Amino acid sequence: MKDWYLLYCKRSEQERAVINLDRQGVDCYYPQVTVQKITRGKRAESIEPLFPNYVFVHFDPEVVSYTSVRSTRGVADFIRCGTFPQKVREELIYNLMMNEDSVEHQRLLSMLPQPGEKLKLEQGKFQGLEAIYQEADGEKRSFMLINLLGKPVKVSVENTDLLKK
């Protein structure tokens, strides 16, 4: 009987792992989101994995062995519970599939400040400092420029620590 499992892949080798697993008849899923980034001064959309270095796989261990999946190029290992690969609930996978690139997710991304916008940090270790928003750093963090001892320093802070001026 087929079950879902979670694999940890080698750095930046998710796509290689998916291609090689697909050749073995293993169904793969790694959720991706569209992210807006500024490269060379221009805004561009790119597609990035929601969970970098992780791939969900769906297979029957009696047909394809754990060893052959684990030994696939690009794969580091299974996420385990003790010595056995941890099974992932089907509902979780289907919910991820249904919500991938949802309107709500895009709305949350659009709420981030614009690059160059001046902000005041409301919480955290840099509380009270004025900062200039640079770019998003993942789902819940942002890069900011703050002025420490007369020199601009780029730091990563939680998005919840931001307060627009």
Short mmCIF file of C-alpha atoms in Angstrom, two decimals:
data_model
loop_
_atom_site.label_atom_id
_atom_site.label_comp_id
_atom_site.label_asym_id
_atom_site.label_seq_id
_atom_site.Cartn_x
_atom_site.Cartn_y
_atom_site.Cartn_z
CA MET A 1 0.00 0.00 0.00
CA LYS A 2 1.31 3.45 -0.96
CA ASP A 3 2.09 5.98 1.76
CA TRP A 4 3.52 9.50 1.80
CA TYR A 5 6.99 10.07 3.27
CA LEU A 6 9.24 13.11 3.57
CA LEU A 7 12.75 13.13 2.13
CA TYR A 8 15.58 15.49 2.95
CA CYS A 9 17.51 16.31 -0.22
CA LYS A 10 21.05 17.49 -0.71
CA ARG A 11 21.41 21.26 -1.02
CA SER A 12 19.81 22.59 -4.22
CA GLU A 13 19.26 19.08 -5.60
CA GLN A 14 15.49 18.77 -5.16
CA GLU A 15 14.82 18.77 -8.89
CA ARG A 16 17.52 16.17 -9.55
CA ALA A 17 16.02 13.96 -6.84
CA VAL A 18 12.51 14.36 -8.29
CA ILE A 19 13.69 13.44 -11.81
CA ASN A 20 15.53 10.35 -10.58
CA LEU A 21 12.70 9.25 -8.27
CA ASP A 22 10.19 9.71 -11.09
CA ARG A 23 12.25 7.29 -13.22
CA GLN A 24 11.82 4.69 -10.47
CA GLY A 25 8.03 5.13 -10.44
CA VAL A 26 7.94 7.12 -7.19
CA ASP A 27 5.39 9.96 -7.09
CA CYS A 28 6.95 13.20 -5.85
CA TYR A 29 5.54 16.48 -4.61
CA TYR A 30 7.35 19.56 -3.48
CA PRO A 31 5.18 22.63 -3.06
CA GLN A 32 6.39 25.80 -4.71
CA VAL A 33 5.36 29.43 -4.41
CA THR A 34 5.78 32.45 -6.65
CA VAL A 35 7.95 35.08 -4.97
CA GLN A 36 8.68 38.60 -6.14
CA LYS A 37 12.35 39.56 -5.86
CA ILE A 38 14.40 42.50 -6.98
CA THR A 39 17.40 41.47 -9.06
CA ARG A 40 19.65 44.04 -10.70
CA GLY A 41 17.20 46.76 -9.70
CA LYS A 42 14.21 45.15 -11.42
CA ARG A 43 11.27 43.37 -9.88
CA ALA A 44 10.97 39.79 -11.09
CA GLU A 45 8.88 36.82 -10.12
CA SER A 46 10.53 33.52 -9.40
CA ILE A 47 9.26 30.15 -8.30
CA GLU A 48 10.84 28.78 -5.13
CA PRO A 49 10.23 25.67 -3.03
CA LEU A 50 7.99 26.24 -0.02
CA PHE A 51 10.18 23.83 1.98
CA PRO A 52 13.74 24.11 0.64
CA ASN A 53 15.58 20.75 0.54
CA TYR A 54 12.45 18.68 1.26
CA VAL A 55 10.38 16.48 -1.08
CA PHE A 56 7.26 14.48 -0.29
CA VAL A 57 7.25 11.02 -1.93
CA HIS A 58 4.40 8.56 -2.43
CA PHE A 59 5.30 4.93 -2.97
CA ASP A 60 4.73 1.35 -1.85
CA PRO A 61 7.76 0.00 0.05
CA GLU A 62 6.92 -3.51 -1.19
CA VAL A 63 7.35 -2.35 -4.81
CA VAL A 64 10.17 0.20 -4.41
CA SER A 65 12.47 -0.34 -1.44
CA TYR A 66 13.37 2.34 1.10
CA THR A 67 17.03 1.71 0.27
CA SER A 68 16.62 2.48 -3.43
CA VAL A 69 14.69 5.68 -2.64
CA ARG A 70 17.27 6.77 -0.05
CA SER A 71 20.14 5.96 -2.45
CA THR A 72 18.70 8.05 -5.28
CA ARG A 73 20.92 10.87 -6.57
CA GLY A 74 20.04 14.12 -4.85
CA VAL A 75 18.45 12.46 -1.80
CA ALA A 76 20.18 12.69 1.58
CA ASP A 77 17.78 10.58 3.69
CA PHE A 78 14.25 10.07 4.94
CA ILE A 79 12.87 12.10 7.81
CA ARG A 80 12.62 9.39 10.45
CA CYS A 81 10.86 8.57 13.66
CA GLY A 82 13.43 6.32 15.30
CA THR A 83 14.76 3.89 12.72
CA PHE A 84 11.72 3.92 10.43
CA PRO A 85 10.86 6.59 7.85
CA GLN A 86 8.09 8.83 9.18
CA LYS A 87 4.78 8.56 7.30
CA VAL A 88 3.03 11.81 6.39
CA ARG A 89 -0.77 12.06 6.61
CA GLU A 90 -2.50 12.20 3.21
CA GLU A 91 -4.70 15.10 4.38
CA LEU A 92 -1.62 17.26 4.92
CA ILE A 93 -0.38 16.63 1.37
CA TYR A 94 -3.76 17.32 -0.18
CA ASN A 95 -4.18 20.52 1.87
CA LEU A 96 -0.76 21.69 0.67
CA MET A 97 -1.74 20.90 -2.92
CA MET A 98 -5.02 22.81 -2.59
CA ASN A 99 -3.43 25.88 -1.00
CA GLU A 100 -0.29 26.10 -3.14
CA ASP A 101 -0.02 29.62 -4.56
CA SER A 102 -3.36 30.52 -3.00
CA VAL A 103 -4.77 34.03 -3.12
CA GLU A 104 -4.32 34.35 0.67
CA HIS A 105 -0.61 33.55 0.44
CA GLN A 106 -0.14 36.13 -2.33
CA ARG A 107 -2.08 38.70 -0.24
CA LEU A 108 0.28 38.17 2.72
CA LEU A 109 3.33 38.66 0.49
CA SER A 110 1.87 41.88 -0.92
CA MET A 111 1.57 43.31 2.62
CA LEU A 112 5.36 43.50 2.97
CA PRO A 113 6.90 46.97 2.73
CA GLN A 114 8.50 48.13 -0.49
CA PRO A 115 12.32 48.17 -0.82
CA GLY A 116 13.70 51.49 0.39
CA GLU A 117 10.75 52.16 2.70
CA LYS A 118 11.72 53.55 6.14
CA LEU A 119 10.44 51.60 9.13
CA LYS A 120 10.84 51.51 12.88
CA LEU A 121 11.58 48.15 14.51
CA GLU A 122 8.87 47.49 17.08
CA GLN A 123 10.18 44.34 18.82
CA GLY A 124 13.22 42.13 19.09
CA LYS A 125 16.85 42.94 19.78
CA PHE A 126 16.80 46.00 17.48
CA GLN A 127 13.64 47.47 19.04
CA GLY A 128 13.28 51.23 18.57
CA LEU A 129 15.82 51.53 15.74
CA GLU A 130 14.91 53.06 12.42
CA ALA A 131 15.60 50.83 9.44
CA ILE A 132 15.31 50.79 5.67
CA TYR A 133 13.51 47.76 4.24
CA GLN A 134 15.67 45.82 1.75
CA GLU A 135 13.98 42.54 0.78
CA ALA A 136 12.07 39.52 2.08
CA ASP A 137 14.16 36.75 3.60
CA GLY A 138 11.82 33.75 3.51
CA GLU A 139 8.25 33.63 4.79
CA LYS A 140 8.63 35.36 8.14
CA ARG A 141 11.86 37.36 7.99
CA SER A 142 13.12 40.45 6.16
CA PHE A 143 16.50 42.06 5.49
CA MET A 144 16.80 45.59 6.86
CA LEU A 145 19.55 48.21 6.80
CA ILE A 146 20.11 49.77 10.20
CA ASN A 147 22.64 52.40 11.13
CA LEU A 148 25.01 51.14 13.85
CA LEU A 149 27.85 53.42 14.93
CA GLY A 150 27.41 55.56 11.81
CA LYS A 151 27.71 52.62 9.41
CA PRO A 152 24.79 50.90 7.60
CA VAL A 153 24.54 47.21 8.54
CA LYS A 154 22.28 44.65 6.83
CA VAL A 155 20.39 42.48 9.36
CA SER A 156 17.62 39.88 9.16
CA VAL A 157 14.58 40.47 11.39
CA GLU A 158 11.16 38.88 11.98
CA ASN A 159 8.38 40.49 9.93
CA THR A 160 6.33 40.82 13.13
CA ASP A 161 9.02 43.21 14.48
CA LEU A 162 8.31 45.81 11.76
CA LEU A 163 6.32 49.00 12.28
CA LYS A 164 5.72 51.36 9.36
CA LYS A 165 6.60 54.98 10.04
#
